[in-house]
Amino acid sequence: MKILFVDDEEVIRDLFQEIFGSEYELVLAGTAEQGLTLAESETFDLIITDIRLPRMNGIEFITKLREKGVDTPFIVITGNQDIQISINALRLGAVDFFLKPFRMEAIRYSLLRFKNLFYAGKDLVDKRMFQVRESRQKFALLPRLGNLNQYVHLILKSLSHLPNLHSEDQLSLKVALYELIGNAIEHGCARINYHQKQELMFQENDYFSYVDKICESKEEWIKVEVDYDDTRVTVILEDGGDGFDPARVPDPVQDPNASQLSGRGIFLVRMNVDSLSYNDKGNQVTFVKKLQKSEVKQKQA
């Protein structure tokens, strides 16, 4: 995976290179202007940018990229005092954000979730790990974190023919599906709560494999229903877990110092969809994403 990392602090750039240089193809930039030139001339799978940059800040950088038609997914790095700016970044399509001072382990975890973003996933269909149950878009997924990116790819591929599905809509759906399917696997099927996750992330060398090993011992599937028309996409996702109370999950806006691994997923989803709701038990979630082109038509009408 090829990543553009933009930060004006040389120490941070060097540290990022030292930690992730052997795992990913990295290109480093010290200013937004440099990042803009690189992003226009090269193709990246992901951009990570600091919000506070000289002359042109991170938000202006991403805005200019979008104006030029570059829709590469991005992550922003920000401070507690810039939480509102982070929200604006999420509205531009950020797939995640990190508060300074951040832990490199948190970034590593986020990168792992998107590592296989562009894999076709055909082998999963051949192995019957991803099954189309009905022609009206009902899917069943074996709970495997190692397959998460490919599951998302396959679901989005089933929507690729929609004429009103813009790249911004696809990115929002991608973020929502990543987070919610990941939660269904970790918290629903593997029964790992947020506190346990924090401990395991620093105890296990391969957290993904640890979770998948738990899931392999259970005969459970994650159900995903996708319904769409020319105005919206509705997704219903259900796991066989015990459920949870969404109201008790930390809100990173209300408490920026809360765990970086708790609550951020639900927060990211809410920022990328138009509505999000859970059933009483908490093991079924429904979200709706309105399609942009149809909204414009409605306003003109």
Coordinates of N, CA and C in Angstrom, one line a residue, residues 31-204:
T31 N 5.3 20.0 3.6 CA 4.3 21.1 3.5 C 3.2 20.6 2.7
A32 N 2.0 21.3 2.8 CA 0.9 20.9 2.1 C 1.1 21.2 0.6
E33 N 1.9 22.2 0.2 CA 2.2 22.5 -1.2 C 3.0 21.3 -1.8
Q34 N 3.9 20.7 -1.0 CA 4.6 19.6 -1.5 C 3.7 18.4 -1.7
G35 N 2.8 18.2 -0.7 CA 1.9 17.1 -0.7 C 0.9 17.2 -1.9
L36 N 0.5 18.4 -2.2 CA -0.4 18.7 -3.3 C 0.3 18.3 -4.6
T37 N 1.5 18.7 -4.8 CA 2.2 18.3 -6.0 C 2.4 16.8 -6.2
L38 N 2.7 16.2 -5.1 CA 2.9 14.7 -5.1 C 1.6 14.0 -5.4
A39 N 0.5 14.4 -4.7 CA -0.8 13.7 -4.9 C -1.3 13.9 -6.3
E40 N -0.9 15.0 -7.0 CA -1.4 15.2 -8.3 C -0.6 14.4 -9.3
S41 N 0.7 14.2 -9.0 CA 1.6 13.5 -10.0 C 1.7 12.0 -9.8
E42 N 1.3 11.5 -8.6 CA 1.5 10.1 -8.2 C 0.1 9.6 -7.7
T43 N 0.0 8.3 -7.7 CA -1.3 7.7 -7.2 C -1.0 7.1 -5.8
F44 N -1.8 7.4 -4.9 CA -1.6 6.9 -3.5 C -2.9 6.2 -3.1
D45 N -2.7 5.2 -2.2 CA -3.8 4.5 -1.6 C -4.4 5.2 -0.4
L46 N -3.5 6.0 0.3 CA -3.9 6.7 1.5 C -3.1 7.9 1.7
I47 N -3.6 9.0 2.2 CA -2.9 10.2 2.6 C -3.1 10.4 4.1
I48 N -2.0 10.6 4.8 CA -2.1 11.0 6.2 C -1.5 12.4 6.4
T49 N -2.3 13.4 6.9 CA -1.8 14.7 7.0 C -2.1 15.4 8.3
D50 N -1.1 16.2 8.8 CA -1.3 17.0 10.0 C -2.3 18.1 9.6
I51 N -3.1 18.5 10.6 CA -4.0 19.7 10.3 C -3.2 21.0 10.3
R52 N -2.3 21.1 11.3 CA -1.5 22.4 11.4 C -0.3 22.3 10.6
L53 N -0.3 22.9 9.4 CA 0.8 23.0 8.5 C 1.0 24.5 8.1
P54 N 2.3 24.9 7.8 CA 2.5 26.3 7.5 C 1.9 26.7 6.1
R55 N 1.4 27.9 6.1 CA 0.9 28.5 4.9 C -0.5 27.9 4.5
M56 N -0.5 26.6 4.1 CA -1.7 25.9 3.7 C -2.0 24.8 4.8
N57 N -3.1 24.9 5.5 CA -3.3 23.8 6.5 C -3.9 22.6 5.9
G58 N -4.0 21.5 6.7 CA -4.4 20.2 6.2 C -5.8 20.2 5.6
I59 N -6.7 21.0 6.1 CA -8.1 21.1 5.5 C -8.0 21.7 4.2
E60 N -7.3 22.8 4.0 CA -7.1 23.5 2.7 C -6.5 22.6 1.7
F61 N -5.5 21.8 2.2 CA -4.8 20.8 1.4 C -5.8 19.8 0.8
I62 N -6.6 19.2 1.7 CA -7.5 18.2 1.2 C -8.6 18.8 0.3
T63 N -9.1 20.0 0.7 CA -10.1 20.7 -0.2 C -9.6 20.9 -1.6
K64 N -8.3 21.3 -1.7 CA -7.8 21.6 -3.0 C -7.6 20.3 -3.8
L65 N -7.3 19.2 -3.1 CA -7.2 17.9 -3.8 C -8.6 17.5 -4.3
R66 N -9.6 17.7 -3.5 CA -10.9 17.3 -3.9 C -11.4 18.2 -5.1
E67 N -11.0 19.4 -5.1 CA -11.4 20.3 -6.2 C -10.7 19.9 -7.5
K68 N -9.5 19.3 -7.4 CA -8.8 18.8 -8.5 C -9.2 17.4 -8.9
G69 N -10.2 16.8 -8.2 CA -10.6 15.5 -8.6 C -9.9 14.3 -8.0
V70 N -9.0 14.6 -7.0 CA -8.2 13.6 -6.3 C -9.0 13.1 -5.1
D71 N -9.6 11.9 -5.1 CA -10.4 11.4 -4.0 C -9.8 10.4 -3.2
T72 N -8.4 10.4 -3.0 CA -7.7 9.4 -2.2 C -8.2 9.5 -0.8
P73 N -8.5 8.4 -0.1 CA -8.8 8.4 1.3 C -7.7 9.0 2.1
F74 N -8.1 9.7 3.2 CA -7.1 10.3 4.0 C -7.4 10.3 5.5
I75 N -6.4 10.4 6.3 CA -6.4 10.4 7.8 C -5.8 11.8 8.2
V76 N -6.4 12.4 9.2 CA -5.9 13.7 9.7 C -5.3 13.5 11.1
I77 N -4.3 14.3 11.4 CA -3.6 14.3 12.7 C -3.9 15.7 13.3
T78 N -4.4 15.8 14.5 CA -4.8 17.0 15.1 C -4.6 17.1 16.6
G79 N -4.8 18.3 17.1 CA -4.7 18.4 18.6 C -6.1 18.5 19.2
N80 N -6.2 18.4 20.5 CA -7.4 18.5 21.2 C -8.2 19.8 20.9
Q81 N -7.4 20.9 20.8 CA -8.0 22.2 20.5 C -8.6 22.3 19.1
D82 N -8.3 21.4 18.3 CA -8.7 21.5 16.9 C -9.8 20.4 16.6
I83 N -10.6 20.0 17.6 CA -11.5 18.9 17.4 C -12.6 19.3 16.4
Q84 N -13.0 20.6 16.4 CA -14.0 21.1 15.4 C -13.4 21.0 14.0
I85 N -12.2 21.3 13.9 CA -11.5 21.2 12.6 C -11.5 19.7 12.1
S86 N -11.3 18.8 13.1 CA -11.3 17.4 12.7 C -12.7 17.0 12.2
I87 N -13.7 17.5 12.8 CA -15.1 17.2 12.3 C -15.3 17.7 10.9
N88 N -14.7 18.9 10.6 CA -14.8 19.4 9.2 C -14.1 18.5 8.3
A89 N -12.9 17.9 8.7 CA -12.2 17.0 7.9 C -12.9 15.7 7.6
L90 N -13.7 15.2 8.7 CA -14.5 14.0 8.5 C -15.6 14.3 7.5
R91 N -16.1 15.5 7.4 CA -17.1 15.8 6.5 C -16.6 15.9 5.0
L92 N -15.3 16.1 4.9 CA -14.6 16.0 3.6 C -14.3 14.6 3.2
G93 N -14.5 13.7 4.1 CA -14.3 12.3 3.7 C -13.2 11.6 4.4
A94 N -12.6 12.2 5.5 CA -11.5 11.5 6.3 C -12.0 10.1 6.8
V95 N -11.2 9.1 6.7 CA -11.5 7.8 7.1 C -11.1 7.6 8.6
D96 N -10.3 8.5 9.2 CA -10.0 8.4 10.6 C -9.3 9.7 11.0
F97 N -9.1 9.8 12.3 CA -8.3 11.0 12.8 C -7.5 10.5 14.1
F98 N -6.4 11.2 14.3 CA -5.6 11.0 15.5 C -5.3 12.2 16.3
L99 N -5.5 12.2 17.6 CA -5.2 13.3 18.4 C -3.7 13.3 18.9
K100 N -3.1 14.4 18.9 CA -1.7 14.5 19.5 C -1.8 14.7 21.0
P101 N -0.9 14.1 21.7 CA 0.1 13.1 21.3 C -0.6 11.7 21.0
F102 N -0.3 11.1 19.9 CA -0.9 9.8 19.5 C 0.1 8.7 19.7
R103 N -0.4 7.5 19.7 CA 0.5 6.3 19.8 C 0.6 5.7 18.4
M104 N 1.8 5.3 18.0 CA 2.0 4.7 16.7 C 1.2 3.4 16.6
E105 N 1.0 2.8 17.7 CA 0.2 1.5 17.7 C -1.2 1.8 17.1
A106 N -1.8 3.0 17.5 CA -3.1 3.3 17.0 C -3.1 3.5 15.5
I107 N -2.1 4.1 15.0 CA -2.0 4.3 13.6 C -1.8 3.0 12.9
R108 N -0.9 2.1 13.5 CA -0.7 0.8 12.9 C -2.0 0.0 12.8
Y109 N -2.8 0.1 13.8 CA -4.1 -0.6 13.8 C -5.0 -0.1 12.7
S110 N -5.1 1.2 12.5 CA -5.9 1.8 11.5 C -5.4 1.4 10.1
L111 N -4.1 1.4 9.9 CA -3.5 1.0 8.6 C -3.8 -0.4 8.3
L112 N -3.8 -1.3 9.3 CA -4.0 -2.7 9.0 C -5.4 -2.9 8.5
R113 N -6.4 -2.1 9.0 CA -7.8 -2.3 8.6 C -8.0 -2.0 7.1
F114 N -7.1 -1.1 6.6 CA -7.3 -0.7 5.2 C -6.2 -1.4 4.3
K115 N -5.4 -2.2 4.8 CA -4.2 -2.7 4.1 C -4.6 -3.4 2.8
N116 N -5.7 -4.2 2.8 CA -6.0 -5.0 1.6 C -7.2 -4.3 0.8
L117 N -7.2 -3.0 0.9 CA -8.3 -2.2 0.3 C -8.7 -2.6 -1.1
F118 N -7.6 -2.8 -1.9 CA -7.8 -3.0 -3.4 C -7.8 -4.5 -3.8
Y119 N -7.9 -5.4 -2.9 CA -7.9 -6.8 -3.2 C -9.2 -7.1 -3.8
A120 N -9.2 -8.0 -4.8 CA -10.5 -8.3 -5.5 C -11.4 -9.1 -4.7
G121 N -10.9 -10.1 -3.9 CA -11.7 -10.9 -3.0 C -12.3 -12.1 -3.7
K122 N -11.9 -12.4 -4.9 CA -12.5 -13.5 -5.6 C -12.3 -14.8 -4.9
D123 N -11.1 -15.0 -4.2 CA -10.9 -16.2 -3.5 C -11.9 -16.5 -2.4
L124 N -12.4 -15.4 -1.8 CA -13.4 -15.6 -0.7 C -14.7 -16.1 -1.3
V125 N -15.0 -15.7 -2.5 CA -16.3 -16.2 -3.1 C -16.1 -17.7 -3.5
D126 N -14.9 -18.0 -4.0 CA -14.6 -19.4 -4.4 C -14.6 -20.3 -3.2
K127 N -14.2 -19.8 -2.1 CA -14.2 -20.6 -0.8 C -15.5 -20.6 -0.1
R128 N -16.5 -19.9 -0.6 CA -17.8 -19.7 0.0 C -17.7 -19.1 1.3
M129 N -16.8 -18.2 1.5 CA -16.7 -17.4 2.8 C -17.5 -16.2 2.7
F130 N -17.8 -15.8 1.5 CA -18.7 -14.6 1.2 C -19.8 -15.1 0.2
Q131 N -21.0 -15.1 0.7 CA -22.1 -15.7 -0.1 C -23.2 -14.7 -0.3
V132 N -23.7 -14.6 -1.6 CA -24.9 -13.9 -1.9 C -26.1 -14.7 -1.7
R133 N -26.9 -14.5 -0.7 CA -28.0 -15.3 -0.3 C -29.2 -15.1 -1.1
E134 N -29.4 -13.9 -1.5 CA -30.6 -13.5 -2.3 C -30.2 -12.5 -3.3
S135 N -31.0 -12.4 -4.4 CA -30.7 -11.5 -5.4 C -30.9 -10.0 -5.0
R136 N -31.7 -9.9 -3.9 CA -32.0 -8.5 -3.4 C -30.9 -8.1 -2.4
Q137 N -29.7 -8.5 -2.6 CA -28.5 -8.0 -1.8 C -28.6 -8.4 -0.3
K138 N -28.7 -9.7 -0.1 CA -28.5 -10.2 1.3 C -27.3 -11.1 1.3
F139 N -26.3 -10.6 2.2 CA -25.0 -11.3 2.2 C -24.8 -12.0 3.6
A140 N -24.0 -13.0 3.6 CA -23.6 -13.6 4.9 C -22.0 -13.7 4.9
L141 N -21.4 -13.2 5.9 CA -20.0 -13.2 6.0 C -19.5 -14.0 7.2
L142 N -18.5 -14.8 7.0 CA -17.8 -15.5 8.1 C -17.0 -14.4 8.9
P143 N -17.1 -14.3 10.2 CA -16.4 -13.3 10.9 C -14.9 -13.5 11.0
R144 N -14.2 -12.8 10.1 CA -12.8 -12.9 10.0 C -12.2 -11.5 9.7
L145 N -11.5 -11.0 10.7 CA -10.9 -9.6 10.5 C -9.9 -9.6 9.4
G146 N -9.3 -10.8 9.1 CA -8.3 -10.8 8.0 C -9.0 -10.6 6.7
N147 N -10.3 -10.9 6.6 CA -11.0 -10.7 5.3 C -11.8 -9.4 5.3
L148 N -11.7 -8.6 6.3 CA -12.6 -7.4 6.4 C -12.5 -6.5 5.2
N149 N -11.3 -6.1 4.7 CA -11.2 -5.2 3.6 C -11.8 -5.8 2.3
Q150 N -11.7 -7.1 2.2 CA -12.2 -7.8 1.0 C -13.7 -7.9 1.0
Y151 N -14.3 -8.1 2.2 CA -15.7 -8.1 2.4 C -16.3 -6.8 2.0
V152 N -15.7 -5.7 2.4 CA -16.2 -4.4 2.1 C -16.1 -4.1 0.6
H153 N -15.0 -4.6 0.0 CA -14.8 -4.4 -1.4 C -15.9 -5.1 -2.2
L154 N -16.3 -6.4 -1.8 CA -17.3 -7.1 -2.5 C -18.7 -6.5 -2.3
I155 N -19.0 -6.0 -1.2 CA -20.3 -5.4 -1.0 C -20.4 -4.1 -1.8
L156 N -19.3 -3.3 -1.8 CA -19.3 -2.1 -2.6 C -19.4 -2.4 -4.1
K157 N -18.7 -3.5 -4.5 CA -18.8 -3.9 -5.9 C -20.2 -4.2 -6.4
S158 N -21.0 -4.7 -5.5 CA -22.4 -5.0 -5.8 C -23.2 -3.7 -6.0
L159 N -22.7 -2.5 -5.6 CA -23.4 -1.3 -5.8 C -22.7 -0.4 -6.9
S160 N -21.7 -0.9 -7.5 CA -20.9 -0.1 -8.4 C -21.7 0.4 -9.6
H161 N -22.8 -0.3 -10.0 CA -23.5 0.1 -11.1 C -24.5 1.2 -10.9
L162 N -24.7 1.6 -9.6 CA -25.6 2.7 -9.3 C -25.2 4.0 -10.0
P163 N -26.0 4.6 -10.8 CA -25.6 5.8 -11.6 C -25.3 7.0 -10.7
N164 N -26.0 7.1 -9.5 CA -25.8 8.3 -8.6 C -24.8 8.1 -7.5
L165 N -24.1 7.0 -7.6 CA -23.1 6.7 -6.5 C -21.8 7.3 -6.9
H166 N -21.6 8.5 -6.3 CA -20.3 9.3 -6.6 C -19.2 8.7 -5.7
S167 N -18.0 9.1 -6.1 CA -16.8 8.7 -5.3 C -16.9 9.0 -3.8
E168 N -17.5 10.2 -3.5 CA -17.6 10.6 -2.2 C -18.6 9.7 -1.4
D169 N -19.7 9.3 -2.1 CA -20.6 8.3 -1.5 C -19.9 7.0 -1.3
Q170 N -19.2 6.5 -2.2 CA -18.5 5.3 -2.1 C -17.5 5.3 -0.9
L171 N -16.8 6.4 -0.7 CA -15.9 6.5 0.4 C -16.6 6.5 1.7
S172 N -17.7 7.2 1.8 CA -18.5 7.2 3.1 C -19.0 5.8 3.4
L173 N -19.6 5.1 2.4 CA -20.1 3.8 2.6 C -18.9 2.9 3.0
K174 N -17.8 3.1 2.4 CA -16.6 2.2 2.7 C -16.2 2.4 4.2
V175 N -16.2 3.6 4.7 CA -15.8 3.9 6.1 C -16.8 3.2 7.0
A176 N -18.1 3.4 6.7 CA -19.2 2.9 7.5 C -19.1 1.4 7.6
L177 N -19.0 0.7 6.4 CA -18.9 -0.7 6.4 C -17.7 -1.3 7.1
Y178 N -16.5 -0.7 6.9 CA -15.3 -1.1 7.6 C -15.5 -1.1 9.1
E179 N -16.0 0.0 9.6 CA -16.2 0.2 11.1 C -17.2 -0.8 11.6
L180 N -18.4 -0.9 11.0 CA -19.5 -1.6 11.6 C -19.2 -3.1 11.4
I181 N -18.7 -3.6 10.3 CA -18.4 -5.0 10.1 C -17.3 -5.4 11.1
G182 N -16.3 -4.5 11.2 CA -15.2 -4.7 12.2 C -15.7 -4.9 13.6
N183 N -16.6 -4.0 14.0 CA -17.2 -4.1 15.3 C -18.0 -5.4 15.5
A184 N -18.7 -5.8 14.5 CA -19.5 -7.0 14.5 C -18.6 -8.2 14.8
I185 N -17.4 -8.2 14.1 CA -16.5 -9.3 14.3 C -15.9 -9.3 15.7
E186 N -15.3 -8.1 16.0 CA -14.6 -8.0 17.3 C -15.5 -8.1 18.5
H187 N -16.5 -7.3 18.6 CA -17.3 -7.1 19.8 C -18.5 -8.1 19.7
G188 N -19.1 -8.4 18.5 CA -20.2 -9.2 18.4 C -19.8 -10.7 18.5
C189 N -19.0 -11.1 17.4 CA -18.7 -12.6 17.3 C -17.6 -13.0 18.3
A190 N -16.6 -12.2 18.4 CA -15.5 -12.6 19.3 C -15.8 -12.2 20.8
R191 N -16.8 -11.4 21.0 CA -17.2 -11.0 22.4 C -16.1 -10.3 23.1
I192 N -15.3 -9.4 22.4 CA -14.3 -8.7 23.0 C -14.8 -7.3 23.3
N193 N -14.8 -6.9 24.6 CA -15.3 -5.5 24.9 C -14.2 -4.5 24.7
Y194 N -14.6 -3.2 24.8 CA -13.6 -2.1 24.5 C -12.4 -2.2 25.5
H195 N -12.6 -2.5 26.8 CA -11.5 -2.5 27.7 C -10.6 -3.7 27.4
Q196 N -11.1 -4.8 27.0 CA -10.3 -6.0 26.7 C -9.5 -5.7 25.4
K197 N -10.1 -5.0 24.5 CA -9.5 -4.7 23.2 C -8.2 -3.8 23.5
Q198 N -8.3 -2.8 24.4 CA -7.2 -2.0 24.7 C -6.0 -2.8 25.2
E199 N -6.3 -3.8 26.1 CA -5.2 -4.6 26.6 C -4.6 -5.5 25.5
L200 N -5.5 -6.1 24.7 CA -5.1 -7.1 23.7 C -4.2 -6.4 22.6
M201 N -4.6 -5.2 22.3 CA -3.8 -4.5 21.3 C -2.4 -4.4 21.6
F202 N -2.1 -4.3 22.9 CA -0.7 -4.1 23.3 C 0.0 -5.5 23.8
Q203 N -0.9 -6.5 23.9 CA -0.4 -7.8 24.4 C -0.1 -8.8 23.2
E204 N -0.9 -8.7 22.2 CA -0.9 -9.7 21.1 C 0.0 -9.1 20.0

